[in-house]
Amino acid sequence: MRPDGIVIAIDGPAGVGKSTVGKLVAARVGYRFISTGKMYRALAWQALETGVSLEDDAALDGLARALRWAFPKGAGPEADISLNGRVLALELSEESVSRASSAIARLAGVRLFMKDMQRQAGLSGGVVMEGRDIGTNVFPDAELKVYLDASPEARARRRVGQLKGQGMPADYAEILDFIIKRDAQDSGRAVNPLRKADDAHYLDSTELPREKVVDAIVGLFESLSVK
Ligand code: DC
């Protein structure tokens, strides 16, 4: 066992609710929550700020290594992410950062850097970590793995609801198209593509309300009878 508990890995495609569900699970079981997507987004944001090419693996690796990464405790179960002392928040959800993060996530050197940092962040356990390759690559030894899925249409509908709820414009067809393209990019890349680990529990949330998904994961956690 790890000193602070187990590692709960949640993987799945874009917009499936891994962060929302993961944070709720973390709050229920008293664990920390880490979004690895935000780490890719943070590096992408820094690359856009400093003009480093999104194709240049060696330059991005150098950029990542030169930065001071920290994950201070946030307001809820989710750790904040800070680069050189600056906490990044809203800037990470910008569309340009989304696209750039998906582009740099294809690169082998960037992925190796991220894997080392993510393992370091979760090694002591007591953590819910979400991403695309946590159960397959970052923590193949995670004690609980969940692959969360939902149809692209259901994910697009939820995203439209979210955006409209924030008073933002939202076009269903455009969002669906974006989700399908992101899926293809995340599952089709050569290095650590998105896929379900053989020993991951598959949860399809297309017809399942969020609370039921959270209950299911907490139930799996409790059945392991760990702290
Ligand atoms: O989950 P997200 O949308 O914040 O992730 C941003 C991008 O980073 C996404 O296009 C896929 C990539 N990513 C990845 O390749 N591996 C991870 N473990 C997490 C995210």
CSV table of C-alpha atoms and ligand atoms in Angstrom, one decimal:
chain,number,residue,atom,x,y,z
A,1,MET,CA,0.0,0.0,0.0
A,2,ARG,CA,1.0,3.6,-0.5
A,3,PRO,CA,1.3,5.9,2.5
A,4,ASP,CA,-1.8,8.1,1.8
A,5,GLY,CA,-4.1,5.5,0.2
A,6,ILE,CA,-4.6,4.2,-3.3
A,7,VAL,CA,-4.4,5.7,-6.8
A,8,ILE,CA,-7.8,6.0,-8.6
A,9,ALA,CA,-7.2,6.5,-12.3
A,10,ILE,CA,-10.0,7.9,-14.4
A,11,ASP,CA,-9.5,7.9,-18.2
A,12,GLY,CA,-11.8,8.7,-21.1
A,13,PRO,CA,-12.5,11.0,-24.0
A,14,ALA,CA,-12.9,14.8,-24.0
A,15,GLY,CA,-16.0,16.2,-22.4
A,16,VAL,CA,-17.1,13.0,-20.7
A,17,GLY,CA,-17.1,14.6,-17.3
A,18,LYS,CA,-13.9,13.1,-15.9
A,19,SER,CA,-13.1,16.3,-13.9
A,20,THR,CA,-16.5,16.8,-12.5
A,21,VAL,CA,-16.9,13.2,-11.5
A,22,GLY,CA,-13.3,12.9,-10.3
A,23,LYS,CA,-13.6,15.9,-8.0
A,24,LEU,CA,-16.8,14.6,-6.5
A,25,VAL,CA,-15.3,11.2,-6.0
A,26,ALA,CA,-12.2,12.8,-4.4
A,27,ALA,CA,-14.4,14.8,-2.0
A,28,ARG,CA,-16.4,11.7,-1.0
A,29,VAL,CA,-13.4,9.6,-0.2
A,30,GLY,CA,-11.2,12.4,1.1
A,31,TYR,CA,-8.5,12.3,-1.6
A,32,ARG,CA,-6.7,14.9,-3.7
A,33,PHE,CA,-7.8,15.4,-7.3
A,34,ILE,CA,-5.4,16.0,-10.2
A,35,SER,CA,-6.3,16.8,-13.8
A,36,THR,CA,-3.4,15.8,-16.0
A,37,GLY,CA,-5.1,17.5,-19.0
A,38,LYS,CA,-4.4,20.8,-17.1
A,39,MET,CA,-0.7,20.0,-17.1
A,40,TYR,CA,-0.7,19.6,-20.9
A,41,ARG,CA,-2.8,22.8,-21.2
A,42,ALA,CA,-0.3,24.7,-18.9
A,43,LEU,CA,2.7,23.7,-21.1
A,44,ALA,CA,0.7,24.6,-24.2
A,45,TRP,CA,-0.2,28.0,-22.8
A,46,GLN,CA,3.4,28.7,-22.0
A,47,ALA,CA,4.5,27.6,-25.5
A,48,LEU,CA,1.9,30.0,-27.0
A,49,GLU,CA,3.0,32.8,-24.7
A,50,THR,CA,6.7,32.3,-25.5
A,51,GLY,CA,6.4,31.4,-29.2
A,52,VAL,CA,7.8,27.9,-28.9
A,53,SER,CA,6.7,25.8,-31.9
A,54,LEU,CA,4.0,23.2,-31.1
A,55,GLU,CA,5.8,20.8,-33.3
A,56,ASP,CA,9.2,21.0,-31.8
A,57,ASP,CA,9.4,18.2,-29.2
A,58,ALA,CA,12.9,18.9,-28.0
A,59,ALA,CA,12.2,22.7,-27.6
A,60,LEU,CA,8.9,21.9,-25.7
A,61,ASP,CA,10.8,19.4,-23.5
A,62,GLY,CA,13.4,22.0,-22.7
A,63,LEU,CA,10.7,24.6,-22.0
A,64,ALA,CA,8.9,22.1,-19.6
A,65,ARG,CA,12.1,21.3,-17.8
A,66,ALA,CA,13.0,25.0,-17.3
A,67,LEU,CA,9.7,25.8,-15.7
A,68,ARG,CA,9.1,25.6,-12.0
A,69,TRP,CA,5.9,23.4,-11.7
A,70,ALA,CA,3.9,23.4,-8.4
A,71,PHE,CA,0.6,22.0,-7.4
A,72,PRO,CA,-0.5,24.0,-4.4
A,73,LYS,CA,-3.6,23.0,-2.5
A,74,GLY,CA,-6.7,24.6,-4.1
A,75,ALA,CA,-10.0,25.6,-2.6
A,76,GLY,CA,-11.6,22.2,-3.0
A,77,PRO,CA,-10.1,18.7,-3.6
A,78,GLU,CA,-8.4,19.9,-6.8
A,79,ALA,CA,-4.8,21.0,-6.7
A,80,ASP,CA,-4.0,24.3,-8.4
A,81,ILE,CA,-1.4,24.4,-11.0
A,82,SER,CA,1.3,27.0,-11.0
A,83,LEU,CA,4.2,27.8,-13.4
A,84,ASN,CA,7.0,29.9,-12.0
A,85,GLY,CA,4.8,31.0,-9.2
A,86,ARG,CA,1.9,32.0,-11.3
A,87,VAL,CA,-1.4,30.1,-10.7
A,88,LEU,CA,-3.1,29.3,-14.0
A,89,ALA,CA,-6.8,29.0,-14.1
A,90,LEU,CA,-9.1,30.6,-16.6
A,91,GLU,CA,-6.5,30.9,-19.3
A,92,LEU,CA,-6.3,27.1,-19.5
A,93,SER,CA,-9.8,26.7,-20.8
A,94,GLU,CA,-9.3,29.0,-23.8
A,95,GLU,CA,-10.0,27.3,-27.2
A,96,SER,CA,-6.5,28.1,-28.5
A,97,VAL,CA,-5.0,26.4,-25.5
A,98,SER,CA,-7.3,23.4,-26.0
A,99,ARG,CA,-6.1,22.9,-29.5
A,100,ALA,CA,-2.5,23.5,-28.7
A,101,SER,CA,-2.6,21.0,-25.8
A,102,SER,CA,-4.0,18.3,-28.1
A,103,ALA,CA,-1.2,19.0,-30.6
A,104,ILE,CA,1.7,18.8,-28.1
A,105,ALA,CA,0.2,15.7,-26.4
A,106,ARG,CA,1.2,13.8,-29.6
A,107,LEU,CA,4.9,14.3,-28.9
A,108,ALA,CA,6.9,11.5,-27.2
A,109,GLY,CA,9.3,13.7,-25.3
A,110,VAL,CA,6.5,15.9,-23.9
A,111,ARG,CA,4.6,12.7,-22.8
A,112,LEU,CA,7.7,11.3,-21.1
A,113,PHE,CA,8.2,14.5,-19.1
A,114,MET,CA,4.5,14.5,-18.1
A,115,LYS,CA,4.5,10.9,-17.1
A,116,ASP,CA,7.4,11.4,-14.7
A,117,MET,CA,5.9,14.5,-13.2
A,118,GLN,CA,2.4,12.8,-12.9
A,119,ARG,CA,3.9,9.7,-11.3
A,120,GLN,CA,5.8,11.9,-8.8
A,121,ALA,CA,2.6,13.8,-8.0
A,122,GLY,CA,0.6,10.6,-7.3
A,123,LEU,CA,3.1,8.1,-6.0
A,124,SER,CA,2.1,8.5,-2.3
A,125,GLY,CA,-1.5,7.6,-3.2
A,126,GLY,CA,-4.6,9.2,-1.8
A,127,VAL,CA,-5.3,10.7,-5.2
A,128,VAL,CA,-7.9,10.6,-8.0
A,129,MET,CA,-6.0,11.3,-11.3
A,130,GLU,CA,-7.8,11.9,-14.5
A,131,GLY,CA,-6.5,11.9,-18.1
A,132,ARG,CA,-6.2,9.8,-21.2
A,133,ASP,CA,-3.4,7.4,-20.3
A,134,ILE,CA,-3.4,7.2,-16.5
A,135,GLY,CA,-4.4,3.5,-16.3
A,136,THR,CA,-2.4,2.5,-19.3
A,137,ASN,CA,0.8,4.4,-19.0
A,138,VAL,CA,1.2,6.8,-16.0
A,139,PHE,CA,-0.1,4.4,-13.3
A,140,PRO,CA,-0.5,1.0,-14.9
A,141,ASP,CA,-0.2,-0.1,-11.2
A,142,ALA,CA,-3.2,2.0,-10.1
A,143,GLU,CA,-5.3,0.0,-7.6
A,144,LEU,CA,-8.6,1.3,-9.1
A,145,LYS,CA,-9.0,2.1,-12.8
A,146,VAL,CA,-12.1,3.5,-14.5
A,147,TYR,CA,-12.7,4.2,-18.1
A,148,LEU,CA,-15.5,6.7,-18.4
A,149,ASP,CA,-17.3,6.9,-21.7
A,150,ALA,CA,-20.3,8.5,-23.3
A,151,SER,CA,-21.5,9.0,-26.9
A,152,PRO,CA,-20.1,12.1,-28.7
A,153,GLU,CA,-23.7,13.3,-29.1
A,154,ALA,CA,-24.3,13.1,-25.3
A,155,ARG,CA,-21.1,14.9,-24.6
A,156,ALA,CA,-21.9,17.6,-27.2
A,157,ARG,CA,-25.3,18.1,-25.6
A,158,ARG,CA,-23.8,18.5,-22.1
A,159,ARG,CA,-21.3,21.0,-23.4
A,160,VAL,CA,-24.0,23.1,-25.0
A,161,GLY,CA,-25.9,23.0,-21.7
A,162,GLN,CA,-22.8,24.1,-19.8
A,163,LEU,CA,-22.0,27.0,-22.1
A,164,LYS,CA,-25.6,28.2,-22.3
A,165,GLY,CA,-25.7,28.0,-18.5
A,166,GLN,CA,-22.7,30.4,-18.4
A,167,GLY,CA,-24.5,32.7,-20.8
A,168,MET,CA,-22.1,31.9,-23.7
A,169,PRO,CA,-23.1,31.1,-27.3
A,170,ALA,CA,-23.0,27.4,-28.2
A,171,ASP,CA,-23.5,25.7,-31.6
A,172,TYR,CA,-24.4,22.0,-31.2
A,173,ALA,CA,-23.1,21.0,-34.7
A,174,GLU,CA,-19.8,22.8,-34.3
A,175,ILE,CA,-19.2,21.4,-30.8
A,176,LEU,CA,-20.1,17.8,-31.9
A,177,ASP,CA,-17.6,18.2,-34.8
A,178,PHE,CA,-14.9,19.5,-32.4
A,179,ILE,CA,-15.5,16.5,-30.0
A,180,ILE,CA,-15.3,14.0,-32.9
A,181,LYS,CA,-12.0,15.5,-34.1
A,182,ARG,CA,-10.5,15.6,-30.6
A,183,ASP,CA,-11.5,11.9,-30.1
A,184,ALA,CA,-9.7,11.0,-33.4
A,185,GLN,CA,-6.6,12.9,-32.4
A,186,ASP,CA,-6.5,11.5,-28.8
A,187,SER,CA,-7.2,7.9,-29.9
A,188,GLY,CA,-5.3,7.9,-33.1
A,189,ARG,CA,-1.9,9.2,-32.0
A,190,ALA,CA,1.1,6.8,-32.0
A,191,VAL,CA,2.3,7.5,-28.5
A,192,ASN,CA,0.1,6.5,-25.5
A,193,PRO,CA,-3.2,6.9,-27.3
A,194,LEU,CA,-6.5,7.0,-25.4
A,195,ARG,CA,-7.7,3.5,-24.8
A,196,LYS,CA,-9.2,1.5,-22.0
A,197,ALA,CA,-6.7,-0.5,-19.9
A,198,ASP,CA,-7.6,-4.2,-19.8
A,199,ASP,CA,-8.2,-4.1,-16.1
A,200,ALA,CA,-10.2,-0.9,-16.1
A,201,HIS,CA,-13.9,-0.8,-15.1
A,202,TYR,CA,-15.9,0.5,-18.1
A,203,LEU,CA,-18.6,3.0,-17.2
A,204,ASP,CA,-20.9,4.3,-20.0
A,205,SER,CA,-22.5,7.6,-18.7
A,206,THR,CA,-24.5,8.3,-21.9
A,207,GLU,CA,-27.7,7.5,-20.0
A,208,LEU,CA,-26.4,7.7,-16.5
A,209,PRO,CA,-26.7,10.9,-14.3
A,210,ARG,CA,-23.5,12.2,-12.8
A,211,GLU,CA,-24.4,11.2,-9.2
A,212,LYS,CA,-24.9,7.6,-10.3
A,213,VAL,CA,-21.4,7.6,-11.9
A,214,VAL,CA,-19.9,9.0,-8.7
A,215,ASP,CA,-21.8,6.4,-6.6
A,216,ALA,CA,-20.5,3.6,-8.9
A,217,ILE,CA,-16.9,4.7,-8.5
A,218,VAL,CA,-17.2,5.2,-4.7
A,219,GLY,CA,-18.8,1.8,-4.6
A,220,LEU,CA,-15.8,0.2,-6.4
A,221,PHE,CA,-13.5,2.1,-4.0
A,222,GLU,CA,-15.4,0.8,-1.0
A,223,SER,CA,-15.3,-2.7,-2.3
A,224,LEU,CA,-11.5,-2.6,-2.2
A,225,SER,CA,-11.8,-1.9,1.6
A,226,VAL,CA,-8.9,0.6,1.7
A,227,LYS,CA,-8.7,3.9,3.5
B,1,DC,O1,-8.6,16.7,-20.6
B,1,DC,P1,-8.2,17.9,-21.3
B,1,DC,O2,-9.1,18.3,-22.4
B,1,DC,O3,-8.0,19.0,-20.4
B,1,DC,O4,-6.8,17.5,-22.0
B,1,DC,C1,-6.1,18.4,-22.9
B,1,DC,C2,-5.3,17.7,-23.9
B,1,DC,O5,-4.3,16.9,-23.3
B,1,DC,C3,-6.2,16.6,-24.7
B,1,DC,O6,-6.3,16.9,-26.0
B,1,DC,C4,-5.5,15.3,-24.5
B,1,DC,C5,-4.2,15.6,-23.8
B,1,DC,N1,-4.0,14.7,-22.7
B,1,DC,C6,-3.3,13.6,-22.9
B,1,DC,O7,-2.9,13.3,-24.0
B,1,DC,N2,-3.0,12.7,-21.8
B,1,DC,C7,-3.5,13.0,-20.6
B,1,DC,N3,-3.3,12.1,-19.6
B,1,DC,C8,-4.3,14.1,-20.4
B,1,DC,C9,-4.6,15.0,-21.4
